XYZ file of C-alpha atoms in Angstrom:
473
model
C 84.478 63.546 134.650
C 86.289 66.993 134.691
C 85.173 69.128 137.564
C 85.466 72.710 138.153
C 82.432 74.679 136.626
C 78.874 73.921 137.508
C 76.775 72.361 135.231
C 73.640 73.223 133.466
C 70.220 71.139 133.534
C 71.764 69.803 130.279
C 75.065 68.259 131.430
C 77.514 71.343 129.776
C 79.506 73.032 131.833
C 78.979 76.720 132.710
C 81.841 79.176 131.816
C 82.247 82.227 131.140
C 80.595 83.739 128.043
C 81.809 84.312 124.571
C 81.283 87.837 123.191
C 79.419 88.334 120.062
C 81.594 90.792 118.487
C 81.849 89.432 115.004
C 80.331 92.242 112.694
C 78.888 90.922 109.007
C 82.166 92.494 107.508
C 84.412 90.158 109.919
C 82.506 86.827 108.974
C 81.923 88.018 105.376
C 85.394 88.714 104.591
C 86.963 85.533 107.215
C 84.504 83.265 104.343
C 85.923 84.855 101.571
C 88.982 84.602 102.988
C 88.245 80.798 104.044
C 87.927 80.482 100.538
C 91.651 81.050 99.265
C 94.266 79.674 101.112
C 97.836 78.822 100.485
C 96.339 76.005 98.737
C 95.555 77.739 95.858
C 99.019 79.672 95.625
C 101.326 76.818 96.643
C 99.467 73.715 95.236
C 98.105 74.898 92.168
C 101.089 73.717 89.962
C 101.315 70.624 90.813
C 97.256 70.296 90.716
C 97.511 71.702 86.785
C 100.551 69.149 85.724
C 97.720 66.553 87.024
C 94.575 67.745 84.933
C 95.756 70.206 83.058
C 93.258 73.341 81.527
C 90.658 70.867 82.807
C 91.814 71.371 86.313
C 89.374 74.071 86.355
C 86.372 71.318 86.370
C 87.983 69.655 89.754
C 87.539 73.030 91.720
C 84.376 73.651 90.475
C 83.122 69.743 91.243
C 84.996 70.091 94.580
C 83.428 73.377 94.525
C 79.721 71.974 94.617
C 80.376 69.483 97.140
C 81.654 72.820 99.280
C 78.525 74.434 98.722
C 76.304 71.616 100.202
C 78.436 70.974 102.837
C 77.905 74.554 103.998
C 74.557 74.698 103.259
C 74.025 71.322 105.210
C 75.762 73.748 108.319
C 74.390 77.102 107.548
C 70.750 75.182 107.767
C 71.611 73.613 111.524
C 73.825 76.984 112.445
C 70.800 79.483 111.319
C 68.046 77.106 113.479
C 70.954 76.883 116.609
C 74.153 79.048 116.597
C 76.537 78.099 118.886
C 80.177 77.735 120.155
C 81.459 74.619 118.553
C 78.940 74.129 116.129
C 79.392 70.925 114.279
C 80.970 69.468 117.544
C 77.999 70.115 118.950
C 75.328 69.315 116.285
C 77.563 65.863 116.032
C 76.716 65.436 119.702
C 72.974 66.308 119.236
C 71.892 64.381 116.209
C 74.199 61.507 116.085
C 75.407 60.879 120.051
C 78.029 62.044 121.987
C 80.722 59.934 120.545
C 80.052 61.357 117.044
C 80.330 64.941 118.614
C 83.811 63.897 120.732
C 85.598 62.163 117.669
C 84.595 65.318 115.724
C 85.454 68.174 118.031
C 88.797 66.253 118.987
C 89.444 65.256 115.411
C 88.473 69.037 114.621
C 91.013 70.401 117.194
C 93.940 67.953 115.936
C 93.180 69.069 112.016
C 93.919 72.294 112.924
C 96.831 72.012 114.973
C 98.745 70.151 111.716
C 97.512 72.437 109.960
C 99.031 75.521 111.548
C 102.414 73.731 111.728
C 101.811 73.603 107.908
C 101.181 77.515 107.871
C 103.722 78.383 110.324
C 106.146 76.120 108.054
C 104.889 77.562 105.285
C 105.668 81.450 106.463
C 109.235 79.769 107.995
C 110.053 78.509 104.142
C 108.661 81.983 102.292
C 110.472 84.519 104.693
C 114.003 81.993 104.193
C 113.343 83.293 100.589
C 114.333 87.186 102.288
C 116.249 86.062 104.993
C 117.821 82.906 103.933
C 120.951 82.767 107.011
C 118.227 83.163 109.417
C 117.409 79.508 110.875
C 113.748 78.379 109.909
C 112.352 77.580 113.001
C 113.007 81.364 114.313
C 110.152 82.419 111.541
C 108.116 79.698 112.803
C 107.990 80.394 116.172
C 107.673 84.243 115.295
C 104.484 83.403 113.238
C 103.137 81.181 116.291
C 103.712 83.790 118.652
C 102.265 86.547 116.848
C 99.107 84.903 115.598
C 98.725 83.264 119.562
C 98.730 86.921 120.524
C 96.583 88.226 118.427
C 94.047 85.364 119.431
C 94.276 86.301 123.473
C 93.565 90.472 123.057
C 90.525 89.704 121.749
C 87.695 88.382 119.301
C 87.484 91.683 117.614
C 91.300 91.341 117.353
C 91.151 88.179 115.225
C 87.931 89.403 113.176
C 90.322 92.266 112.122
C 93.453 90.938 111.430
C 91.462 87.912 109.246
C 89.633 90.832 107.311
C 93.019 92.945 106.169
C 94.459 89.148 105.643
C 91.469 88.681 103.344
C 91.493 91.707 101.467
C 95.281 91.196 101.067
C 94.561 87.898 99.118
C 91.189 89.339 97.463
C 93.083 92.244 95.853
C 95.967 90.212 94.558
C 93.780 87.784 92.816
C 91.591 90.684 91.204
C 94.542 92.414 90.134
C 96.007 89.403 88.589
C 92.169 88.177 87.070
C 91.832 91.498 85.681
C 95.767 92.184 84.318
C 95.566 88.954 82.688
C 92.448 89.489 80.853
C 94.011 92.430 79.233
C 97.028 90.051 78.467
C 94.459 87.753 76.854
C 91.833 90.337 75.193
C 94.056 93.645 74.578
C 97.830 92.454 74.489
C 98.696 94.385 77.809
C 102.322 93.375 78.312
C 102.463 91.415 74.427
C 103.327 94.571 72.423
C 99.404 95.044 71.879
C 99.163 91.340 70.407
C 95.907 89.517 72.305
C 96.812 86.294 72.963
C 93.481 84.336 73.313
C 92.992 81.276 75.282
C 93.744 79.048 72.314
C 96.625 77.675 75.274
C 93.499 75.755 77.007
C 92.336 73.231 74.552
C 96.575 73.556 72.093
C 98.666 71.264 73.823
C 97.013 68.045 73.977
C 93.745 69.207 74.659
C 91.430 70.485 77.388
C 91.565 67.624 79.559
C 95.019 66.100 78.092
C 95.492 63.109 80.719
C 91.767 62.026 80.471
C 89.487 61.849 83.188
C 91.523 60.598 85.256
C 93.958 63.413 85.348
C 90.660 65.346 86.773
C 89.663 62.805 89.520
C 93.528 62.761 90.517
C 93.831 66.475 91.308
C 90.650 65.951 93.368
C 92.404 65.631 96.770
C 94.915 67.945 95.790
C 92.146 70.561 95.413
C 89.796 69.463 98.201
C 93.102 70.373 100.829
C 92.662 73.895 99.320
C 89.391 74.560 100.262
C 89.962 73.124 103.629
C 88.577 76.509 106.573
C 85.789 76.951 104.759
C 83.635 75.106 107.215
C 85.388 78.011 110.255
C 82.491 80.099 109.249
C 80.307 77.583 111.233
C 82.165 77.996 114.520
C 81.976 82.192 114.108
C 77.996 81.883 114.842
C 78.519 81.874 118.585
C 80.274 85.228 118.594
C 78.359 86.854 115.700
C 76.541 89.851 116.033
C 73.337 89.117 113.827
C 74.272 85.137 113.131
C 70.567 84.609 111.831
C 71.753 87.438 109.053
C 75.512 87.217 108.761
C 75.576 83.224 108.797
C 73.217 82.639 105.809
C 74.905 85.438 103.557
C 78.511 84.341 103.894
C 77.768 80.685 103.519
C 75.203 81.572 100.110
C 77.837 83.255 98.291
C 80.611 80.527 98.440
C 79.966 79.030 95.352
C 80.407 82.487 93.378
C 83.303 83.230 95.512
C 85.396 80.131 93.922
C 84.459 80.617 90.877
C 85.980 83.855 90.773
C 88.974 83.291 92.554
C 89.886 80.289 91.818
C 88.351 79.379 88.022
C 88.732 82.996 87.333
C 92.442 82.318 88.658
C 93.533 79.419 86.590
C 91.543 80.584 83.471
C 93.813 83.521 83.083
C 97.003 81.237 84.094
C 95.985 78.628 81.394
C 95.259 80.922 78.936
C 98.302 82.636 79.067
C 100.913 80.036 79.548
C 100.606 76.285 77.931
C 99.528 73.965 80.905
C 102.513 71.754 80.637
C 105.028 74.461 81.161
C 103.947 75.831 84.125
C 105.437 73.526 86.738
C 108.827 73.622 85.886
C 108.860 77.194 85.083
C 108.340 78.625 89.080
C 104.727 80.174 90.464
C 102.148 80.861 87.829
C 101.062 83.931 89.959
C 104.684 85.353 89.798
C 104.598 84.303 85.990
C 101.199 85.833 85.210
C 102.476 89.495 87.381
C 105.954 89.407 85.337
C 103.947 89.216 82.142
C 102.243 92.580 83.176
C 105.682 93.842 83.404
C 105.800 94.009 87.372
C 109.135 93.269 88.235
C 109.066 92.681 91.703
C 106.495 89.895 91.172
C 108.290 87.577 92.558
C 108.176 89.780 96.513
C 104.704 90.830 95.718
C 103.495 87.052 95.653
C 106.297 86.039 98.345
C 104.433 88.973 100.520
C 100.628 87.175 99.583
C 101.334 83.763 100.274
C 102.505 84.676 103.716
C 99.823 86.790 104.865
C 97.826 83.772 103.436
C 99.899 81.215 105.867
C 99.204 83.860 108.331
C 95.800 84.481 107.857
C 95.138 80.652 107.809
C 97.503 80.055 111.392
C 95.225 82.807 112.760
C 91.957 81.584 112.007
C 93.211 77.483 112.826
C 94.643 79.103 116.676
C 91.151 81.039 116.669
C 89.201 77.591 115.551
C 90.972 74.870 118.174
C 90.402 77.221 120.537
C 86.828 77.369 120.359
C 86.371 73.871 119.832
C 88.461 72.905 122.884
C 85.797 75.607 124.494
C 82.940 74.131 123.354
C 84.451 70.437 124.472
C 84.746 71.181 127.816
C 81.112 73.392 128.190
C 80.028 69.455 126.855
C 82.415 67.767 129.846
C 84.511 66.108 126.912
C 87.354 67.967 127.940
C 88.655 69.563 131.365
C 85.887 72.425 132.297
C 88.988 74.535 132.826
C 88.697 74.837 129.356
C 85.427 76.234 129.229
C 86.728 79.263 131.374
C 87.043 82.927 129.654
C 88.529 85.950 130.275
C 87.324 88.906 131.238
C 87.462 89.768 127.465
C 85.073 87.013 126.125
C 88.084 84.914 125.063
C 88.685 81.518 125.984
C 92.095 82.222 127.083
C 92.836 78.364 128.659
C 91.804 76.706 125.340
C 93.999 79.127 123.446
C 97.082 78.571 125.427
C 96.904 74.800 125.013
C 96.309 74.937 121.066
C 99.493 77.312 120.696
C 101.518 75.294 123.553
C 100.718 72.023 121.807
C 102.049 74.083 118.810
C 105.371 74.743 119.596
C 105.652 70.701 119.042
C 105.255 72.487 115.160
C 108.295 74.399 115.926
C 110.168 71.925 116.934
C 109.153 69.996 114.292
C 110.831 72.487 111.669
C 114.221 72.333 113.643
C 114.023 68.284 113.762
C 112.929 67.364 110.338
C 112.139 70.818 107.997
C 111.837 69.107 104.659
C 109.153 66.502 105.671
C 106.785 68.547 107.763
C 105.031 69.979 105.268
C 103.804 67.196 102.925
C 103.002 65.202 106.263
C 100.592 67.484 107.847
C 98.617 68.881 105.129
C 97.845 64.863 104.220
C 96.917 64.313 107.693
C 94.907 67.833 107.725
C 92.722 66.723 104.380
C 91.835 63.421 106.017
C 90.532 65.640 109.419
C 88.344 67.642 106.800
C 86.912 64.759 105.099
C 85.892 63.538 108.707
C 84.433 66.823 109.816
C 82.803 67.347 106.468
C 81.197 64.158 106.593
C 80.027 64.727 109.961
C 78.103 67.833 109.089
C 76.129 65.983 106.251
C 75.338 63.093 108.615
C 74.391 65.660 111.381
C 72.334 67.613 108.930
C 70.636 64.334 107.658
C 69.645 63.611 110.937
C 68.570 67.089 112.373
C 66.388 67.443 109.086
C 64.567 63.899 109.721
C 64.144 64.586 113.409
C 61.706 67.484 112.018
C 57.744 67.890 111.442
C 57.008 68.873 108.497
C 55.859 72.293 110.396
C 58.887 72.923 111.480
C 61.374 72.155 108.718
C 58.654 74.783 106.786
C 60.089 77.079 109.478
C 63.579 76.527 108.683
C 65.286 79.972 107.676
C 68.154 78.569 106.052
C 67.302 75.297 104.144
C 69.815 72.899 102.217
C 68.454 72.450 98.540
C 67.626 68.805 97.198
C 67.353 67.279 100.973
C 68.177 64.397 101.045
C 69.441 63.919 97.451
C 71.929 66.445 97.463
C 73.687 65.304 101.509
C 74.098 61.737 99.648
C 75.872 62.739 96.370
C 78.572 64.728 98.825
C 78.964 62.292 100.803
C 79.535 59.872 98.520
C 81.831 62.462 96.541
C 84.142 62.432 99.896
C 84.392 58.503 99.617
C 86.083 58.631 96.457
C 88.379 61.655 97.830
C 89.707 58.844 100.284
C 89.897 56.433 97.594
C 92.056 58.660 95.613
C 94.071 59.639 99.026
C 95.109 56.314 99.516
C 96.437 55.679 95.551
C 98.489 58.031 96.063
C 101.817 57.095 98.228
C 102.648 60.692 99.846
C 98.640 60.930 101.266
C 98.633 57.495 102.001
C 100.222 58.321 105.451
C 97.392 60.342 106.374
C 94.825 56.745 106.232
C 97.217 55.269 108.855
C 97.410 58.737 111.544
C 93.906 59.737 110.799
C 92.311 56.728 111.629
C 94.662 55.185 114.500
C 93.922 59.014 116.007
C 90.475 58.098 115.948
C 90.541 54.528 117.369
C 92.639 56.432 120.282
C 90.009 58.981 120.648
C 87.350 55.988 120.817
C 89.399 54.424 123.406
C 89.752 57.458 125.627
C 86.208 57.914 125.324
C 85.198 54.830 127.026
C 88.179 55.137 129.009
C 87.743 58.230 130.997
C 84.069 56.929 130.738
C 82.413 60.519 129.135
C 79.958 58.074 127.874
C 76.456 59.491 129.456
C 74.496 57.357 131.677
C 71.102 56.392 131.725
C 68.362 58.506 129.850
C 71.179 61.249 129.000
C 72.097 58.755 126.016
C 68.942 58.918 124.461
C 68.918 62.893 124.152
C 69.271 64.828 121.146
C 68.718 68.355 121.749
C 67.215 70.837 119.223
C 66.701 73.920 121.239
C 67.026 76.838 118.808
């Protein structure tokens, strides 16, 4: 049992506090931000060659299942907002092994993940700086983002906001330019060019619906963050407030940025040339007549790998916090610094991460497809755990109390079930596919390891401490 802190009448640990320093423009902007990752700018070619126009249908289905899952975590993050959060409402509702396999799993998800960002800046700044050996960038982007993680919280709330807005602008600029491609001729010698190019080559939804359910865990890796918002609501000014309206608006938020996206690609350029022909982004800017497109996007997509490293450094850090205030981790861990942050936890997550580094100088042109299979397969499992949780919590309450609820998931327990069952088939599809399949052999085996380690270091409670689910708000 780790040793170190004292503990509370509840069995966590006592450390030192967090500091709510989050303001409602830090956690609004970090879950718009959440919202558009390199996903969307990387993977959205090969996503389109898939489905096609209809592509647009698979991020507005994965879309919906997003908005339940957050609702299911906004409800249980509103009623109890801590450090951790669906660690810890894992360990309340559904026992402490659910909440160890999901704060552990939660940690690892993120630490591929960031190798895939940091690999991600490494391959975009080779584009500028192509004699300059890949694994420098990496490490650079590590070392900043670490950095900017130990100052302090407000630190990392500002750096994610400009890293938002960065990506925000781009995609309005592009949403809007295109429509006046499509409406006005802007950039086609005043010729409007319709969106005829969504339904002209082989139709809307030209490889059936199949092409649709095959993009589906393409597009469910872009929307992968989201779910950071939860672990924000111990260091939130106002969580009660800020939580509620960041998490209500994600819905609205992809279908703006990423519908409104791909409706302006597909209507400009015929789906099935898109692929072969470089970056729709940088296609859709040149058509404006921006010449330096190509650096403009090159510039986005790595203060999106950025933004994302940041935020995944911020997130194992306090997960690894809130493991150890539980004793599932080393109460060295649940130690801060005199500045709120949870410097211990931080320094493992980006010393674990230089493995990323190394990674890039050992084998560059397979880390990337690797980690971001292993990554989706992490989400799925966290996701899922959040619906189960929220099923759970939601039973557990009178019918008084649940009237109480500020934040309440709509269609309980209808709507839990259809997302849950909607993640199923993700895995289903995962495993057709040979380059995701790897991630149903590390995910799982990373699990059984976890389980093993568990009962192994014997973090099992004793006694009545089983039995205890704990809904203090």
């Amino acid at each position: 049992m780790p040793v170190g802190n004292p503990s509370n009448h509840d069995g966590t640990v006592q450390g030192g506090p967090l500091k709510r320093e989050l303001g409602e423009r830090h956690i609004r902007l970090m879950a718009l931000g959440a919202c558009i990752g390199v996903g969307l700018f990387l993977g959205s070619a090969k996503a389109i060659e898939m489905a096609g126009p209809a592509i647009m249908l698979s991020y507005i289905i994965g879309g919906l299942a997003i908005l339940v899952i957050m609702r299911a975590l906004g409800e249980m993050a509103v009623h109890n907002p801590v450090a951790g959060s669906f660690s810890r409402y894992a360990q309340d509702y559904l026992g402490p092994l659910a909440g160890f396999l999901t704060g552990w799993n939660y940690w690892f998800l993120w630490l591929v993940t960031c190798v895939a960002e940091i690999t991600a800046v490494a391959i975009y700044m080779g584009i500028w700086f192509p004699d300059v050996p890949r694994w420098i960038w990496a490490l650079a982007a590590l070392g900043s983002m670490g950095a900017v993680n130990l100052v302090a919280v407000k630190a990392f709330g500002e750096f994610e906001f400009w890293f938002a807005l960065i990506k925000i602008v781009t995609i309005i600029a592009m949403v809007i330019g295109g429509i006046g491609v499509i409406a006005f001729g802007f950039g086609n010698d005043g010729v409007a060019l319709g969106i005829s190019n969504l339904w002209s080559n082989g139709g809307f939804m030209p490889n059936g619906v199949t092409g649709v359910l095959m993009s589906l865990q393409m597009v469910m890796f872009a929307y992968l963050g989201v779910e950071m918002i939860g672990l924000t609501a111990g260091e939130a000014r106002n969580p009660q407030k800020t939580i509620p309206h960041a998490i209500g608006s994600v819905f609205w938020r992809i279908l703006l940025f990423y519908v409104g996206a791909l409706f302006v690609i597909l209507s400009i350029y015929p789906w099935n040339g898109i692929g072969s022909a470089g970056s729709p982004f940088v296609m859709t800017f040149e058509r404006l007549g921006i010449k330096t497109a190509a650096g403009i996007i090159n510039f986005v997509v790595i203060t999106a790998a950025l933004s994302s490293c940041n935020g995944g450094i911020f997130s194992t850090g306090r997960m690894l916090y809130s493991l150890a205030q539980n004793r599932q981790a080393p109460a060295v861990f649940a130690r801060t610094a005199s500045n709120g942050v949870p410097r211990n936890a931080l320094l493992l997550s980006i010393g674990a991460l230089l493995l990323g580094v190394l990674a890039n100088y050992l084998v560059p042109e397979k880390v990337f497809v690797w980690v971001t299979s292993i990554a989706t397969f992490g989400a799925i499992w966290t996701w899922a755990m959040i619906l189960l949780a929220q099923l759970k919590f939601r039973a557990g309450l009178s019918n008084a109390e649940r009237d109480r609820l500020q934040f309440r998931m709509w269609l309980w327990p209808l709507s839990s079930y259809l997302a849950l069952g909607f993640l199923i088939l993700v895995v289903g599809l995962m495993a057709y596919f040979e380059d995701t399949r790897v991630a149903l052999y590390v995910g799982p085996a990373f699990l059984v390891l976890l389980t093993a380690l568990y009962y192994g270091l014997k973090l099992a409670p004793k006694g009545d401490e089983a039995g205890v689910v704990r809904t203090a708000s």
